[in-house]
Amino acid sequence: MGDEYWDLDAILAEQQKLPSFFRMDVPGYGFLEGNLDVDLAANTRIELPYWLAEHLALNDYIDLELPKCFGHRVRNDLNASPTSVNLGSLCSYYYRFGVKIINLVVDAMLPDILADAFIARLPLIMDYTQTSRLRTDRSEFIYSLDETEKELYKTGHESVTAMAQWDQRKAVRIHTAEVLRRERTM
Amino acid sequence: MPYPRLIRNGLTPAEVEFIAENETITIVPLHRMGTLQLINGSYGPFKPPIKHQVPLWLALTLKRKQKCLIQPPEWLDVAYLRTKLEQETSGENFSDLPFRFMEVSHALLDCAADDVPQADMVRTLLKDLREVRQAKARRGLQAINPRCVEMNNLGMMELNEIRPFFTKAFNELKKLRKRPPGDSQPSQHTNSDQLGQSQRTGNGLSFSPSM
């Protein structure tokens, strides 16, 4: 919570599902696994959104399991070649979700793996901000970014564009707003 | 939130240039003029060939009206820039150009190019310098860590260009490296010895980072 209270991305990151197991039978909650009018048996594997799982876990109602996107395979992939992992398809809020998991669960390796992957991918993101145009770009790497990285990419791209415009003296002129131009051409 | 991201993240290049126009520069007036009483000070009286120190914006205005010649700063010079370019390409660090070299040179070359000797050559050299320095900034990004980034001698405009990207990357990295407050006291345990597998251990409280 705190400064993330109004942050839409934080809210979306908390929607990610965590596999969890109830430690007790929960009367009348069978609908969570699709059976109406049945009690939810203890030790059933169900996926709960993070915001729910966090509090249930802290109060010892459920046990957690690491989601697949932070499991062995992905870790090995990230160690081997961080730039060729498609984070966007694993989980669109990979890093944000990862940070939440790090803070909830004790895992000695995960913070370093995430941070190293992030650092390794940074220069490549920066390269793309320098070279390609935002809309016409069809590079595979750009599609493999997660939301945090996409935001970074857009930020970098905008400042590079602004610099280029300044260099060519376009910044001081008044243009048609982009929204209007799009409407006219359609 | 309603502002465009570019404005939220810092200054636009035009704003940076506006700030840089307060730098003083030497001009040689071409006409006799009385004292100019302006809000931030009075300049003059101008008597032709006596040199004067005025802010850049005033120099540019006078230049546009053909009322003065601008004496370019000593670093806006082919020989000087060439040595700097050599330093830049041979050394690891950024060479110590003036903090606002990009803005000032841009303004001068744009509006008073006839006062800068060998203006085209200067332009090319500045462009080369900028490219070398950009490549260095990129290399600095690879060495990023959650504590500090060391890039001395970057100019205001260069800083302003990479600031949004770097600060954002830096903040994200800090979040990733941040240890939970009770690191020694596990707040919660996962139930699997083998990550990603749905086996439960006996009491669900023992978690060993088995990797």
Short mmCIF file of N, CA and C in Angstrom, two decimals, chain A residues 21 23 43 45 57-58 60 62-66 72 75 95-96 99 102-109 111-112 114-116 118-119 122-123 125-127 129-130 148 151-152 154-156 158-160 162-163 166-167 169, chain B residues 5-6 9 13-14 17 102-103 106-107 110 127 130 134 138 141-142 144 157 160-162 164-166 168-169 172-173 175-180 186-192 195-198 200 203-205 207 209 211:
data_model
loop_
_atom_site.label_atom_id
_atom_site.label_comp_id
_atom_site.label_asym_id
_atom_site.label_seq_id
_atom_site.Cartn_x
_atom_site.Cartn_y
_atom_site.Cartn_z
N PHE A 21 -3.02 -23.30 -1.14
CA PHE A 21 -3.70 -24.44 -0.54
C PHE A 21 -4.31 -24.00 0.78
N ARG A 23 -5.54 -24.51 4.47
CA ARG A 23 -5.11 -25.44 5.51
C ARG A 23 -6.31 -26.12 6.19
N ASN A 43 -6.33 -28.50 1.55
CA ASN A 43 -5.29 -28.94 0.63
C ASN A 43 -5.70 -28.97 -0.84
N ARG A 45 -5.83 -27.40 -4.39
CA ARG A 45 -5.00 -26.37 -5.04
C ARG A 45 -5.91 -25.40 -5.77
N ALA A 57 -2.44 -15.75 3.69
CA ALA A 57 -1.19 -16.42 4.01
C ALA A 57 -0.58 -15.87 5.29
N LEU A 58 -0.64 -14.54 5.44
CA LEU A 58 -0.05 -13.93 6.63
C LEU A 58 -0.79 -14.36 7.88
N ASP A 60 -2.05 -17.33 8.22
CA ASP A 60 -1.89 -18.78 8.30
C ASP A 60 -3.12 -19.59 7.89
N ILE A 62 -3.70 -20.19 4.55
CA ILE A 62 -3.33 -20.94 3.35
C ILE A 62 -1.81 -21.10 3.28
N ASP A 63 -1.39 -22.06 2.48
CA ASP A 63 0.02 -22.19 2.13
C ASP A 63 0.18 -21.77 0.68
N LEU A 64 1.34 -21.24 0.40
CA LEU A 64 1.56 -20.73 -0.95
C LEU A 64 2.52 -21.61 -1.72
N GLU A 65 2.40 -21.49 -3.02
CA GLU A 65 3.38 -22.15 -3.88
C GLU A 65 3.87 -21.10 -4.86
N LEU A 66 5.11 -21.17 -5.22
CA LEU A 66 5.61 -20.17 -6.16
C LEU A 66 4.94 -20.35 -7.51
N HIS A 72 11.66 -22.95 -11.49
CA HIS A 72 12.98 -23.40 -11.95
C HIS A 72 13.32 -23.03 -13.37
N ARG A 75 13.81 -19.43 -14.09
CA ARG A 75 15.05 -18.98 -13.46
C ARG A 75 16.26 -19.38 -14.28
N TYR A 95 8.03 -7.84 -13.01
CA TYR A 95 8.88 -7.31 -11.95
C TYR A 95 8.07 -6.85 -10.75
N ARG A 96 6.98 -6.16 -11.01
CA ARG A 96 6.17 -5.68 -9.90
C ARG A 96 5.63 -6.84 -9.06
N VAL A 99 8.47 -8.31 -7.10
CA VAL A 99 8.80 -7.55 -5.89
C VAL A 99 7.85 -7.91 -4.76
N ILE A 102 8.78 -11.29 -3.45
CA ILE A 102 10.01 -11.22 -2.67
C ILE A 102 9.71 -10.73 -1.26
N ASN A 103 8.81 -9.76 -1.16
CA ASN A 103 8.51 -9.20 0.14
C ASN A 103 7.64 -10.13 0.99
N LEU A 104 6.96 -11.06 0.34
CA LEU A 104 6.06 -11.94 1.09
C LEU A 104 6.74 -13.24 1.48
N VAL A 105 7.51 -13.76 0.54
CA VAL A 105 8.05 -15.10 0.69
C VAL A 105 9.56 -15.01 0.87
N VAL A 106 10.11 -15.87 1.67
CA VAL A 106 11.57 -15.87 1.83
C VAL A 106 12.18 -16.70 0.71
N ASP A 107 12.98 -16.06 -0.07
CA ASP A 107 13.63 -16.75 -1.17
C ASP A 107 14.96 -16.06 -1.41
N ALA A 108 16.03 -16.75 -1.15
CA ALA A 108 17.34 -16.11 -1.18
C ALA A 108 17.77 -15.74 -2.59
N MET A 109 17.33 -16.50 -3.57
CA MET A 109 17.86 -16.31 -4.92
C MET A 109 17.06 -15.30 -5.75
N PRO A 111 15.51 -12.32 -5.57
CA PRO A 111 15.82 -10.90 -5.80
C PRO A 111 17.00 -10.70 -6.73
N ASP A 112 18.05 -11.51 -6.54
CA ASP A 112 19.23 -11.35 -7.38
C ASP A 112 18.95 -11.73 -8.82
N LEU A 114 16.10 -11.62 -10.41
CA LEU A 114 15.29 -10.57 -11.04
C LEU A 114 16.13 -9.34 -11.35
N ALA A 115 16.93 -8.91 -10.37
CA ALA A 115 17.71 -7.69 -10.57
C ALA A 115 18.73 -7.89 -11.68
N ASP A 116 19.38 -9.04 -11.70
CA ASP A 116 20.38 -9.29 -12.75
C ASP A 116 19.72 -9.30 -14.13
N PHE A 118 17.02 -7.78 -14.96
CA PHE A 118 16.62 -6.41 -15.26
C PHE A 118 17.80 -5.60 -15.79
N ILE A 119 18.94 -5.72 -15.12
CA ILE A 119 20.13 -4.99 -15.56
C ILE A 119 20.57 -5.45 -16.94
N LEU A 122 18.35 -3.95 -19.61
CA LEU A 122 18.31 -2.49 -19.72
C LEU A 122 19.01 -1.91 -20.96
N PRO A 123 20.29 -2.26 -21.19
CA PRO A 123 20.99 -1.64 -22.32
C PRO A 123 20.28 -1.89 -23.65
N ILE A 125 17.06 -2.34 -24.08
CA ILE A 125 15.89 -1.45 -24.13
C ILE A 125 16.32 -0.06 -24.55
N MET A 126 17.45 0.40 -23.96
CA MET A 126 17.91 1.73 -24.29
C MET A 126 18.30 1.83 -25.76
N ASP A 127 18.92 0.77 -26.28
CA ASP A 127 19.27 0.77 -27.71
C ASP A 127 18.03 0.96 -28.56
N THR A 129 15.29 2.41 -27.76
CA THR A 129 14.76 3.76 -27.69
C THR A 129 15.51 4.68 -28.65
N GLN A 130 16.77 4.38 -28.92
CA GLN A 130 17.56 5.26 -29.78
C GLN A 130 17.25 5.04 -31.26
N THR A 148 6.62 -2.86 -16.80
CA THR A 148 7.63 -1.95 -16.26
C THR A 148 8.61 -1.54 -17.34
N GLU A 151 7.10 0.72 -20.01
CA GLU A 151 7.03 2.09 -19.53
C GLU A 151 8.40 2.78 -19.69
N LEU A 152 9.43 2.04 -19.33
CA LEU A 152 10.79 2.55 -19.48
C LEU A 152 11.09 2.87 -20.95
N LYS A 154 9.01 3.51 -23.36
CA LYS A 154 8.28 4.68 -23.85
C LYS A 154 8.92 5.96 -23.32
N THR A 155 9.30 5.94 -22.05
CA THR A 155 9.93 7.12 -21.46
C THR A 155 11.19 7.49 -22.22
N GLY A 156 12.05 6.49 -22.41
CA GLY A 156 13.30 6.75 -23.12
C GLY A 156 13.06 7.22 -24.53
N GLU A 158 10.50 8.78 -25.69
CA GLU A 158 9.99 10.14 -25.73
C GLU A 158 11.10 11.17 -25.58
N SER A 159 12.03 10.91 -24.65
CA SER A 159 13.06 11.93 -24.49
C SER A 159 14.00 11.97 -25.68
N VAL A 160 14.23 10.81 -26.30
CA VAL A 160 15.06 10.81 -27.50
C VAL A 160 14.38 11.58 -28.63
N ALA A 162 12.17 13.93 -28.29
CA ALA A 162 12.16 15.36 -27.96
C ALA A 162 13.51 15.99 -28.29
N MET A 163 14.58 15.25 -28.02
CA MET A 163 15.91 15.78 -28.33
C MET A 163 16.10 15.95 -29.83
N TRP A 166 14.26 18.94 -30.96
CA TRP A 166 14.95 20.17 -30.54
C TRP A 166 16.13 20.44 -31.46
N ASP A 167 16.84 19.36 -31.79
CA ASP A 167 18.01 19.50 -32.65
C ASP A 167 17.64 20.08 -34.00
N ARG A 169 15.10 21.98 -34.51
CA ARG A 169 14.32 23.20 -34.34
C ARG A 169 12.84 23.00 -34.57
N ARG B 5 3.68 12.59 -20.37
CA ARG B 5 4.78 11.99 -19.63
C ARG B 5 6.04 12.83 -19.74
N LEU B 6 6.24 13.39 -20.92
CA LEU B 6 7.46 14.16 -21.16
C LEU B 6 7.59 15.33 -20.19
N ASN B 9 8.16 14.14 -16.45
CA ASN B 9 9.45 13.55 -16.12
C ASN B 9 10.57 14.56 -15.96
N PRO B 13 13.66 19.83 -23.77
CA PRO B 13 14.90 20.45 -24.28
C PRO B 13 14.76 21.95 -24.46
N ALA B 14 13.58 22.40 -24.90
CA ALA B 14 13.39 23.84 -25.10
C ALA B 14 13.52 24.60 -23.79
N GLU B 17 17.14 24.85 -22.83
CA GLU B 17 17.81 25.88 -23.61
C GLU B 17 17.45 27.26 -23.07
N MET B 102 25.98 22.13 -25.01
CA MET B 102 25.07 21.78 -26.10
C MET B 102 24.09 22.91 -26.40
N GLU B 103 23.50 23.45 -25.31
CA GLU B 103 22.49 24.49 -25.49
C GLU B 103 23.12 25.74 -26.11
N HIS B 106 24.24 25.22 -29.64
CA HIS B 106 23.07 25.09 -30.50
C HIS B 106 22.49 26.47 -30.82
N ALA B 107 22.32 27.28 -29.78
CA ALA B 107 21.75 28.62 -29.98
C ALA B 107 22.65 29.47 -30.86
N ASP B 110 22.79 28.32 -34.44
CA ASP B 110 21.51 28.50 -35.11
C ASP B 110 21.33 29.93 -35.58
N LYS B 127 28.71 17.12 -33.17
CA LYS B 127 27.89 15.94 -33.40
C LYS B 127 28.67 14.67 -33.06
N ARG B 130 28.96 14.27 -29.36
CA ARG B 130 27.71 13.83 -28.77
C ARG B 130 27.53 12.33 -28.95
N GLN B 134 27.22 9.65 -26.02
CA GLN B 134 26.02 8.82 -25.87
C GLN B 134 26.39 7.35 -25.69
N ARG B 138 25.60 4.87 -22.48
CA ARG B 138 24.99 3.56 -22.61
C ARG B 138 25.82 2.51 -21.88
N LEU B 141 25.19 2.52 -18.32
CA LEU B 141 23.95 1.86 -17.95
C LEU B 141 24.18 0.40 -17.61
N GLN B 142 25.14 -0.21 -18.31
CA GLN B 142 25.41 -1.62 -18.04
C GLN B 142 26.01 -1.81 -16.65
N ILE B 144 25.12 -0.21 -14.09
CA ILE B 144 24.20 0.36 -13.11
C ILE B 144 24.07 -0.57 -11.91
N MET B 157 22.15 19.22 -20.92
CA MET B 157 21.21 18.69 -21.91
C MET B 157 21.29 17.17 -21.97
N ASN B 160 19.57 15.81 -19.02
CA ASN B 160 18.14 15.94 -19.15
C ASN B 160 17.58 14.88 -20.09
N GLU B 161 18.39 14.47 -21.06
CA GLU B 161 17.90 13.46 -22.00
C GLU B 161 17.81 12.09 -21.33
N ILE B 162 18.82 11.72 -20.57
CA ILE B 162 18.81 10.38 -20.01
C ILE B 162 18.14 10.31 -18.65
N PRO B 164 15.01 10.84 -17.37
CA PRO B 164 13.78 10.06 -17.15
C PRO B 164 14.04 8.56 -17.20
N PHE B 165 14.81 8.13 -18.18
CA PHE B 165 15.07 6.70 -18.34
C PHE B 165 15.89 6.15 -17.17
N PHE B 166 16.96 6.86 -16.83
CA PHE B 166 17.85 6.36 -15.78
C PHE B 166 17.16 6.36 -14.42
N LYS B 168 14.07 6.16 -13.71
CA LYS B 168 13.05 5.13 -13.65
C LYS B 168 13.69 3.75 -13.48
N ALA B 169 14.70 3.49 -14.28
CA ALA B 169 15.39 2.21 -14.18
C ALA B 169 15.98 2.03 -12.79
N GLU B 172 13.29 1.22 -10.18
CA GLU B 172 12.81 -0.16 -10.30
C GLU B 172 13.84 -1.11 -9.69
N LEU B 173 15.10 -0.83 -10.00
CA LEU B 173 16.16 -1.69 -9.51
C LEU B 173 16.23 -1.65 -8.00
N LYS B 175 13.77 -1.18 -6.01
CA LYS B 175 12.68 -2.00 -5.49
C LYS B 175 13.06 -3.47 -5.51
N LEU B 176 13.72 -3.88 -6.61
CA LEU B 176 14.06 -5.29 -6.75
C LEU B 176 15.11 -5.71 -5.73
N ARG B 177 16.04 -4.82 -5.43
CA ARG B 177 17.13 -5.17 -4.51
C ARG B 177 16.75 -5.01 -3.06
N LYS B 178 15.63 -4.31 -2.82
CA LYS B 178 15.27 -4.01 -1.44
C LYS B 178 14.92 -5.29 -0.71
N ARG B 179 15.56 -5.51 0.43
CA ARG B 179 15.24 -6.69 1.22
C ARG B 179 14.02 -6.37 2.06
N PRO B 180 13.17 -7.35 2.28
CA PRO B 180 12.04 -7.12 3.18
C PRO B 180 12.56 -6.77 4.56
N PRO B 186 11.75 -14.85 8.87
CA PRO B 186 10.87 -15.11 7.71
C PRO B 186 9.43 -14.78 8.05
N SER B 187 8.82 -13.99 7.21
CA SER B 187 7.45 -13.60 7.49
C SER B 187 6.47 -14.67 7.00
N GLN B 188 6.85 -15.36 5.99
CA GLN B 188 5.94 -16.36 5.43
C GLN B 188 6.77 -17.42 4.71
N HIS B 189 6.27 -18.59 4.67
CA HIS B 189 7.04 -19.66 4.04
C HIS B 189 6.25 -20.24 2.89
N THR B 190 6.93 -20.61 1.86
CA THR B 190 6.23 -21.39 0.86
C THR B 190 6.27 -22.83 1.30
N ASN B 191 5.40 -23.61 0.71
CA ASN B 191 5.25 -24.95 1.25
C ASN B 191 6.02 -25.99 0.46
N SER B 192 6.83 -25.58 -0.45
CA SER B 192 7.47 -26.60 -1.27
C SER B 192 8.99 -26.51 -1.16
N LEU B 195 10.74 -25.87 -5.84
CA LEU B 195 9.93 -24.76 -6.32
C LEU B 195 9.13 -25.17 -7.54
N GLY B 196 7.93 -24.64 -7.61
CA GLY B 196 7.14 -24.88 -8.79
C GLY B 196 6.47 -26.24 -8.80
N GLN B 197 6.63 -27.01 -7.75
CA GLN B 197 5.94 -28.30 -7.71
C GLN B 197 4.95 -28.30 -6.56
N SER B 198 3.88 -29.01 -6.79
CA SER B 198 2.79 -28.88 -5.85
C SER B 198 2.83 -29.93 -4.75
N ARG B 200 3.36 -30.87 -0.86
CA ARG B 200 3.36 -30.20 0.43
C ARG B 200 4.31 -30.91 1.37
N ASN B 203 4.35 -29.84 7.65
CA ASN B 203 3.61 -28.79 8.33
C ASN B 203 3.51 -27.51 7.51
N GLY B 204 4.14 -27.50 6.35
CA GLY B 204 4.02 -26.32 5.49
C GLY B 204 4.83 -25.14 5.97
N LEU B 205 5.61 -25.31 7.00
CA LEU B 205 6.34 -24.16 7.51
C LEU B 205 7.83 -24.21 7.18
N PHE B 207 10.70 -24.06 4.76
CA PHE B 207 11.02 -23.69 3.40
C PHE B 207 12.52 -23.56 3.29
N PRO B 209 15.46 -22.63 0.63
CA PRO B 209 15.78 -22.17 -0.72
C PRO B 209 16.75 -23.15 -1.35
N MET B 211 17.88 -23.74 -4.15
CA MET B 211 18.56 -23.51 -5.42
C MET B 211 19.90 -22.86 -5.21
#
